[in-house]
Tab-separated table of C-alpha atoms and ligand atoms in Angstrom:
chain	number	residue	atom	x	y	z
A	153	UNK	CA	12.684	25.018	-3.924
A	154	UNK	CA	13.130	21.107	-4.369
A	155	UNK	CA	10.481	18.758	-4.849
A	156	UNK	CA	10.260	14.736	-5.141
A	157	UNK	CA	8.321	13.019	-7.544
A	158	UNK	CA	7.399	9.161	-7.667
A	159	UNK	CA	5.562	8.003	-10.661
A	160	UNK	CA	4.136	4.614	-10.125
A	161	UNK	CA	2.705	2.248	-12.360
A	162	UNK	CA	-0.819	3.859	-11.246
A	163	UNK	CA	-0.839	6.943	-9.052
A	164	UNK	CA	1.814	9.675	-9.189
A	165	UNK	CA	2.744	11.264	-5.969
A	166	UNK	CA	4.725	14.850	-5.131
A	167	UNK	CA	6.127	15.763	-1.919
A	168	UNK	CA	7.790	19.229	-0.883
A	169	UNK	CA	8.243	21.149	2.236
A	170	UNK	CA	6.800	24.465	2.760
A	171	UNK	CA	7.927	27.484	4.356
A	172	UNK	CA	7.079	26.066	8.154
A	173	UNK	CA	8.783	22.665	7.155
A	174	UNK	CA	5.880	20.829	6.824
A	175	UNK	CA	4.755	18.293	3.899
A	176	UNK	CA	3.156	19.224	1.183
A	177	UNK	CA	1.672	16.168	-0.561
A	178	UNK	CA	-0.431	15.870	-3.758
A	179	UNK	CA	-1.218	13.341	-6.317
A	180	UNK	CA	-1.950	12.952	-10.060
A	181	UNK	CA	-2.890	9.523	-12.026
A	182	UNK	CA	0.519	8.342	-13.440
A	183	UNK	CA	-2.120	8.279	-16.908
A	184	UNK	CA	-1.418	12.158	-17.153
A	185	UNK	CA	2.024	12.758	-16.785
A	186	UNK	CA	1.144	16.009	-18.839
A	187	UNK	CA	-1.315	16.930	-15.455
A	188	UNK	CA	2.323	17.058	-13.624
A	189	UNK	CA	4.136	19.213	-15.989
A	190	UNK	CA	0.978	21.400	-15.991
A	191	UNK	CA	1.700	21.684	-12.135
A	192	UNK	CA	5.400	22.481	-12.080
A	193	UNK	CA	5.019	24.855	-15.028
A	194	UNK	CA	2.798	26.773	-11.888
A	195	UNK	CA	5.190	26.264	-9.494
A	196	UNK	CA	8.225	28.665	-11.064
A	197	UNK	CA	10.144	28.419	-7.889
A	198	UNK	CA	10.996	25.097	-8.481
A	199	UNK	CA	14.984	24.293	-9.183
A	200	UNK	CA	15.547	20.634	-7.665
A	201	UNK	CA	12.798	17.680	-8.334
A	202	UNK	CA	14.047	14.282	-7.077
A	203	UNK	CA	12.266	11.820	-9.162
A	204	UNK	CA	11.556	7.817	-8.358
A	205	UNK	CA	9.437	5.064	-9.609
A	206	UNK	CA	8.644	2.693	-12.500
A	207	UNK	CA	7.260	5.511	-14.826
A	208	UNK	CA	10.276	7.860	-14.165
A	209	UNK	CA	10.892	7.301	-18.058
A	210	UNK	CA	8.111	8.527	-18.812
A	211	UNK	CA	8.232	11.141	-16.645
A	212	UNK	CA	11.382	12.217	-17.560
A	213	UNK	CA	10.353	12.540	-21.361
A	214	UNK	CA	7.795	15.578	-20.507
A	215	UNK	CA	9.675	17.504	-18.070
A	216	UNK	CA	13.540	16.466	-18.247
A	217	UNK	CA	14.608	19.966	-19.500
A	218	UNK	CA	13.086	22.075	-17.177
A	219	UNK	CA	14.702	21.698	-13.897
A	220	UNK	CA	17.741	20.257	-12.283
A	221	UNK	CA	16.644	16.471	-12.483
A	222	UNK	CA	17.851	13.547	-9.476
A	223	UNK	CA	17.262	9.964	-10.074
A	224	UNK	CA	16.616	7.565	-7.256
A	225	UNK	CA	16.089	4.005	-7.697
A	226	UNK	CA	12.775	3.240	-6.224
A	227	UNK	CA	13.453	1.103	-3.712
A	228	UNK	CA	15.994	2.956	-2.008
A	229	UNK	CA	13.448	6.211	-2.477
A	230	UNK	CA	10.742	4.404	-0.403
A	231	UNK	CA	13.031	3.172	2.191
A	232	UNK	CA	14.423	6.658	2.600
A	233	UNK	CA	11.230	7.811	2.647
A	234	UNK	CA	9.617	5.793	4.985
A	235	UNK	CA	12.463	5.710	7.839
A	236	UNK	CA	12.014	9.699	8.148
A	237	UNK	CA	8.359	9.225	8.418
A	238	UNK	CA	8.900	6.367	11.015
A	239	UNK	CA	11.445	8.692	12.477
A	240	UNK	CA	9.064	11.560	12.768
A	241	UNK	CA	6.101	9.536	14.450
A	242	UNK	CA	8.695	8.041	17.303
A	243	UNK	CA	9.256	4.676	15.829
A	244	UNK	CA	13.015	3.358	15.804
A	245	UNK	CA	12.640	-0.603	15.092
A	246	UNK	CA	16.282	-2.385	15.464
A	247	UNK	CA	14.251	-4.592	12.453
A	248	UNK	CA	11.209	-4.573	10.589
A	249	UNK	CA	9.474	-5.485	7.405
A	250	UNK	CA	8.041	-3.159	5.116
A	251	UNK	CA	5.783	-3.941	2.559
A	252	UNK	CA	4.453	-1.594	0.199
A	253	UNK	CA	1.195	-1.914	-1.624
A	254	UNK	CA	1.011	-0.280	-4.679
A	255	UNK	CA	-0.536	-1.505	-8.333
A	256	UNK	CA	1.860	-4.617	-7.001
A	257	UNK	CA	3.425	-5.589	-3.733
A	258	UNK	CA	7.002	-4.954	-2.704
A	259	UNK	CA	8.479	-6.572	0.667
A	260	UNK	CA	11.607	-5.298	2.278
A	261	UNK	CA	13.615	-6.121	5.449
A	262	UNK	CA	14.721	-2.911	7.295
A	263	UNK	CA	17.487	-3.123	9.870
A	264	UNK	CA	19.613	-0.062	11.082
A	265	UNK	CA	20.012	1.948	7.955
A	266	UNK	CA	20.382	-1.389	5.429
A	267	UNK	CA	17.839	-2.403	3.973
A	268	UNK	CA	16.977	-5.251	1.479
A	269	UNK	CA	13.954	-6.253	-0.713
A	270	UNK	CA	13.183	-9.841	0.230
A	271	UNK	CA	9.931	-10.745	-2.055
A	272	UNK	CA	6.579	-9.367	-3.217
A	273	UNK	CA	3.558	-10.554	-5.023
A	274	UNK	CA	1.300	-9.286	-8.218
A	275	UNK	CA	-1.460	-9.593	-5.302
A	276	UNK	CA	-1.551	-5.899	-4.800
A	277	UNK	CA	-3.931	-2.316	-5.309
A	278	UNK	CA	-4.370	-3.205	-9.215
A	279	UNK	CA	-5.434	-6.699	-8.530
A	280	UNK	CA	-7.781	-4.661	-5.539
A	281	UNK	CA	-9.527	-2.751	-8.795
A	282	UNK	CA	-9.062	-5.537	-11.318
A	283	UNK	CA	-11.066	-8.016	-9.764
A	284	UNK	CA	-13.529	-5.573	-8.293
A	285	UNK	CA	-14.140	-4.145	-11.696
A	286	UNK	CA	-14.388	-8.168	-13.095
A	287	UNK	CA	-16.821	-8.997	-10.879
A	288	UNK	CA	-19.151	-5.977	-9.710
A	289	UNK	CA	-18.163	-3.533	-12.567
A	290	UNK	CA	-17.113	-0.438	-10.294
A	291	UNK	CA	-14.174	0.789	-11.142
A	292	UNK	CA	-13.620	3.876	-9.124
A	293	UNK	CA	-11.016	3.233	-6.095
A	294	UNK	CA	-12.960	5.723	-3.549
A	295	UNK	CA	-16.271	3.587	-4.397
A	296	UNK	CA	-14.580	0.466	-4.070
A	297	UNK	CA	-13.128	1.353	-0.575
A	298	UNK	CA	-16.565	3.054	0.747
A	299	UNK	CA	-18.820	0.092	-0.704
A	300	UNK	CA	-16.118	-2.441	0.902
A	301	UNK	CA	-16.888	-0.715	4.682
A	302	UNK	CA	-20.362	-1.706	3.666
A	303	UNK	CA	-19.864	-5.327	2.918
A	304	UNK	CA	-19.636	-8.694	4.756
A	305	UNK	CA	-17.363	-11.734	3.978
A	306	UNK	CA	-19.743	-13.982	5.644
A	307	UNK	CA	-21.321	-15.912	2.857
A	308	UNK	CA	-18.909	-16.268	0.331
A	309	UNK	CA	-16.082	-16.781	2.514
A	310	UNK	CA	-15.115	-20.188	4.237
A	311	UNK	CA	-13.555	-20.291	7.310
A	312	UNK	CA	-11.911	-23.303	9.371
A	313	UNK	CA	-14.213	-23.510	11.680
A	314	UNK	CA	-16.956	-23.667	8.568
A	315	UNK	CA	-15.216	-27.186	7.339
A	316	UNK	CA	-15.144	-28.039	10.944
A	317	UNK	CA	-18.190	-28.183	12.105
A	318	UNK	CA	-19.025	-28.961	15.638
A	319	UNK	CA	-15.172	-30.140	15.938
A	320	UNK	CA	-12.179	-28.654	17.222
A	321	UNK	CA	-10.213	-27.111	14.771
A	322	UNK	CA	-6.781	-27.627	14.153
A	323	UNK	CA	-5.832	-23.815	13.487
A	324	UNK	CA	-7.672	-21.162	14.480
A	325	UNK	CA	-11.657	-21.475	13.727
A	326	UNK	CA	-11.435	-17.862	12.495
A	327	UNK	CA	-8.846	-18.270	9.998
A	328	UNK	CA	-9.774	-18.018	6.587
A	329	UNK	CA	-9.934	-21.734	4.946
A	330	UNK	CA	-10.648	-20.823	1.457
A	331	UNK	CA	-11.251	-17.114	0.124
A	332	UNK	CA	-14.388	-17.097	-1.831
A	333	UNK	CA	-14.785	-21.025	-0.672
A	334	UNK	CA	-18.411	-20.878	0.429
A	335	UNK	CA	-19.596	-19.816	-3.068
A	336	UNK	CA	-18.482	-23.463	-4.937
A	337	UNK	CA	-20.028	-25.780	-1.843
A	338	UNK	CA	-23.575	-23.536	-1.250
A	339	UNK	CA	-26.649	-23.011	-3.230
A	340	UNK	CA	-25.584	-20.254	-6.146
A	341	UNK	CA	-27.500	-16.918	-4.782
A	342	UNK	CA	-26.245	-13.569	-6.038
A	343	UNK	CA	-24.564	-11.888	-3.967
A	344	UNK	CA	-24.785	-7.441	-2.928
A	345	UNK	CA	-21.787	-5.915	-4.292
A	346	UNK	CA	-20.480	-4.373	-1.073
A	347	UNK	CA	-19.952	-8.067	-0.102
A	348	UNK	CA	-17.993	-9.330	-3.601
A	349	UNK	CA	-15.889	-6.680	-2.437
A	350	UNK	CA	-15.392	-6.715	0.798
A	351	UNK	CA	-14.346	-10.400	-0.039
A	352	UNK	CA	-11.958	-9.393	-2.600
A	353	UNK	CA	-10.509	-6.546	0.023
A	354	UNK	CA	-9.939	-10.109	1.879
A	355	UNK	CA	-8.189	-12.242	-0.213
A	356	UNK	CA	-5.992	-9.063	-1.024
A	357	UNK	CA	-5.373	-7.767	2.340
A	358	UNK	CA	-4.749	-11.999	3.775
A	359	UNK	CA	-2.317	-12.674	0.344
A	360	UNK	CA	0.105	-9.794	1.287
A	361	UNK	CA	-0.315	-10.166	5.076
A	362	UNK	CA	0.288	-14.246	4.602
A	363	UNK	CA	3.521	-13.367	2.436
A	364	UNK	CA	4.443	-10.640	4.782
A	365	UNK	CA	4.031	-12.691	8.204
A	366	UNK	CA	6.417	-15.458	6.577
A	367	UNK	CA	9.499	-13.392	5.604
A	368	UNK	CA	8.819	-11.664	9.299
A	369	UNK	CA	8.952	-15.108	10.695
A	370	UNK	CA	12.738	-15.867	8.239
A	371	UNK	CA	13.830	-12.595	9.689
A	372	UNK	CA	12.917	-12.697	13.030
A	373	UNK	CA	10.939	-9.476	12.888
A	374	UNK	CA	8.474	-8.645	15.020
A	375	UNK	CA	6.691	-5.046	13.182
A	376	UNK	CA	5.436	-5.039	9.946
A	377	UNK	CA	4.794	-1.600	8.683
A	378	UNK	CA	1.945	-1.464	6.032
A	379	UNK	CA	2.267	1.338	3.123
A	380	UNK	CA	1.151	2.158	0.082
A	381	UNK	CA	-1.467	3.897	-1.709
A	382	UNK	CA	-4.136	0.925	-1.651
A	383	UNK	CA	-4.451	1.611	2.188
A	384	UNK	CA	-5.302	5.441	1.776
A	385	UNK	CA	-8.793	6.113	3.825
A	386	UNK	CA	-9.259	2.343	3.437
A	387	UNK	CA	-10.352	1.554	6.698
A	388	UNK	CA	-11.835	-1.937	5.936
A	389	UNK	CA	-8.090	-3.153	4.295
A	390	UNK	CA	-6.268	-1.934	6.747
A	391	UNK	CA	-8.606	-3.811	9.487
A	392	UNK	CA	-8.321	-6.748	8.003
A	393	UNK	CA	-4.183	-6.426	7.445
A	394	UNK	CA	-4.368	-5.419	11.362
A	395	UNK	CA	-6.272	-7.971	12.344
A	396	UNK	CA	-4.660	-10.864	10.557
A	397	UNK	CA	-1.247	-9.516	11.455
A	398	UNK	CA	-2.562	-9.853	15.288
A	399	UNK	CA	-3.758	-13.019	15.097
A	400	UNK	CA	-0.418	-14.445	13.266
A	401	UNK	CA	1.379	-12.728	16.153
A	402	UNK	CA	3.154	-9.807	14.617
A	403	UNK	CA	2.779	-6.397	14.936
A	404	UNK	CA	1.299	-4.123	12.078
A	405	UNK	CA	2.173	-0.496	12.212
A	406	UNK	CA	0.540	2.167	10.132
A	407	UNK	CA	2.089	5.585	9.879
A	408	UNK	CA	0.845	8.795	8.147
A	409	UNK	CA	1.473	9.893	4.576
A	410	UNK	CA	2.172	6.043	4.020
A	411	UNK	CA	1.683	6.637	0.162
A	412	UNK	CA	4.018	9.287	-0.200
A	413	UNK	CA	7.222	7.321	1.425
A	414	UNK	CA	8.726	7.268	-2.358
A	415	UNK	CA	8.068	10.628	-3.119
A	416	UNK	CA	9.655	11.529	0.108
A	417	UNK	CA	12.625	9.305	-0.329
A	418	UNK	CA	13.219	11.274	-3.721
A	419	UNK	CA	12.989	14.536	-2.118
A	420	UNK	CA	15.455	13.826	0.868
A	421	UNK	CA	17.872	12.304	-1.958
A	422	UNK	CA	18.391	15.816	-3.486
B	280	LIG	P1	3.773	0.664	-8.066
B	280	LIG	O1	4.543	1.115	-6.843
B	280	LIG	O2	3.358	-0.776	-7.972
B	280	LIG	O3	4.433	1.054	-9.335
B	280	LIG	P2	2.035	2.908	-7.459
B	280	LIG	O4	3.231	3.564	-6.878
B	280	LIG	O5	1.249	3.681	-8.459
B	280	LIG	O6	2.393	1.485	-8.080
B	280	LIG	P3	0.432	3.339	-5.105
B	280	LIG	O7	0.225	4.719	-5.560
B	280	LIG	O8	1.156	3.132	-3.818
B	280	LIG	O9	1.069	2.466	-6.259
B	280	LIG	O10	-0.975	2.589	-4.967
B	280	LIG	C1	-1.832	2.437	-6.090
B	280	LIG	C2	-3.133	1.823	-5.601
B	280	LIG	O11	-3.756	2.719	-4.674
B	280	LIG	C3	-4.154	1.589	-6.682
B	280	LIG	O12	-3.988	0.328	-7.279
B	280	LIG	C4	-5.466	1.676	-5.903
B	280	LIG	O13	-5.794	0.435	-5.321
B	280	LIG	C5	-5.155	2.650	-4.783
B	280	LIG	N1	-5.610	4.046	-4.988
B	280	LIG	C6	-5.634	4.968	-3.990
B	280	LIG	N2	-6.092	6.143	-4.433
B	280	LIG	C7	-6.364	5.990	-5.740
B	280	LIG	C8	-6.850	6.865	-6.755
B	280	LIG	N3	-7.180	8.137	-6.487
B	280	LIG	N4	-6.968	6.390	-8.004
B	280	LIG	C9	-6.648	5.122	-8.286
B	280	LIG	N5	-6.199	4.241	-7.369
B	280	LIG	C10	-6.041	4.658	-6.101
B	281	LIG	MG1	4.888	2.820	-5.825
């Protein structure tokens, strides 16, 4: 049996095929490598693992002598990886960006089978915890999502139409003018948690949409398909990545197993 493993800088993910063909997906934190050897130790039938990702190093040092070992370079893994999972859900875009949000954020230009990494940004799924952790002390990434579905952007957010009171606006009134703007200009009140980080959801999701939307625009794109591990059962991120796609007048796609395309990539490179 072959497997595909892509350790990233936070979450490692495994992908195999069962006996019907279908994917098998599981994850580990990439803080206990020795977690993933425990696994393949219990998984004797193992002979192939396809391995990607930043933390293949130190991967590799805890389980390069047990199996046959293939090295893929990451972005080429998640590229592979996410044009079969494209393929299987009926998508076939003559171009597209992909942008992947992980700890950090990758963007790539797909067309046909080439594909190229155009940019990226530190804005990403660590900055998502980091600043959620800074400013509310909640660490945990499920209670970060669940408490963001719970929160409202309302009061610490300023929007165009916010500066431009009783006016027309220039841009779009709904557009965000300044992310976290309303707290500098308004009476200091303390604000619930759910809302600090809802708002920081924002300024994530709008950073790597904004970035996103512009190399679409240089590329003359029209789909930009969203994955990455910061968007699993994140329902509030991936509204506000939809929604400010929309209104910039591009398409987001979401697919399933997003988070896995990597590990995926590294299994079909075997
Ligand atoms: P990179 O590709 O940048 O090296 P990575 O591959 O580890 O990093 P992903 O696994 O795609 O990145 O996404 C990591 C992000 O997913 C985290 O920063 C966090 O926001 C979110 N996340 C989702 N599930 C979890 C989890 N169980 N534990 C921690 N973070 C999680
Ligand atoms: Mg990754």
């Amino acid at each position: 049996k072959a497997i595909g493993i892509d350790a990233g800088g936070t979450l490692t993910k495994i992908a195999y095929l069962d006996e019907h063909n279908e994917l098998i997906l599981t994850t580990f934190p990439s803080n206990d490598l020795l977690a993933v050897k425990n696994w393949i130790i219990n998984h004797p039938d193992i002979e192939d693992i396809g391995v990607t990702g930043g933390r293949t190093e130190q991967l590799l040092d805890v389980i390069k002598t047990m199996k046959s070992i293939h090295y893929i370079v990451e972005f080429e893994a998640t590229l592979k990886g996410v044009r079969f999972l494209l393929h299987k859900e009926g998508y076939f875009f003559e171009r597209s960006m992909i942008t992947n949000i992980g700890t950090g954020t990758s963007i790539h230009y797909m067309e046909g089978n080439t594909n190229i990494r155009v940019g990226g940004t530190g804005v990403g799924g660590g900055t998502l915890i980091g600043l959620s952790a800074l400013t509310t002390g909640i660490t945990d990434y499920n209670e970060i999502r669940e408490m963001a579905s719970k929160g409202n952007r309302e009061d610490i957010d300023l929007l165009v139409r916010d500066i431009y009171q009783g006016m027309d606006t220039p841009i779009d009134g709904h557009l965000t003018a300044s992310n976290f703007g309303k707290v500098g200009i308004t009476e200091f009140v303390k604000h619930p948690a759910e809302d600090i980080i809802a708002t920081v959801q924002g300024l994530v999701g709008e950073v790597i949409t904004t970035l996103s939307i512009q190399y679409a625009e240089e590329k003359n794109a029209q789909h930009i398909v969203y994955i990455g591990s910061t968007l699993s059962n994140n329902d509030h991120l991936t509204r506000v990545i939809a929604n400010y796609t929309r209104t910039k007048k591009h398409t987001p796609i979401f697919i399933n197993d997003h988070g896995f395309s990597g590990a995926v990539g590294a299994l079909l490179n075997i």
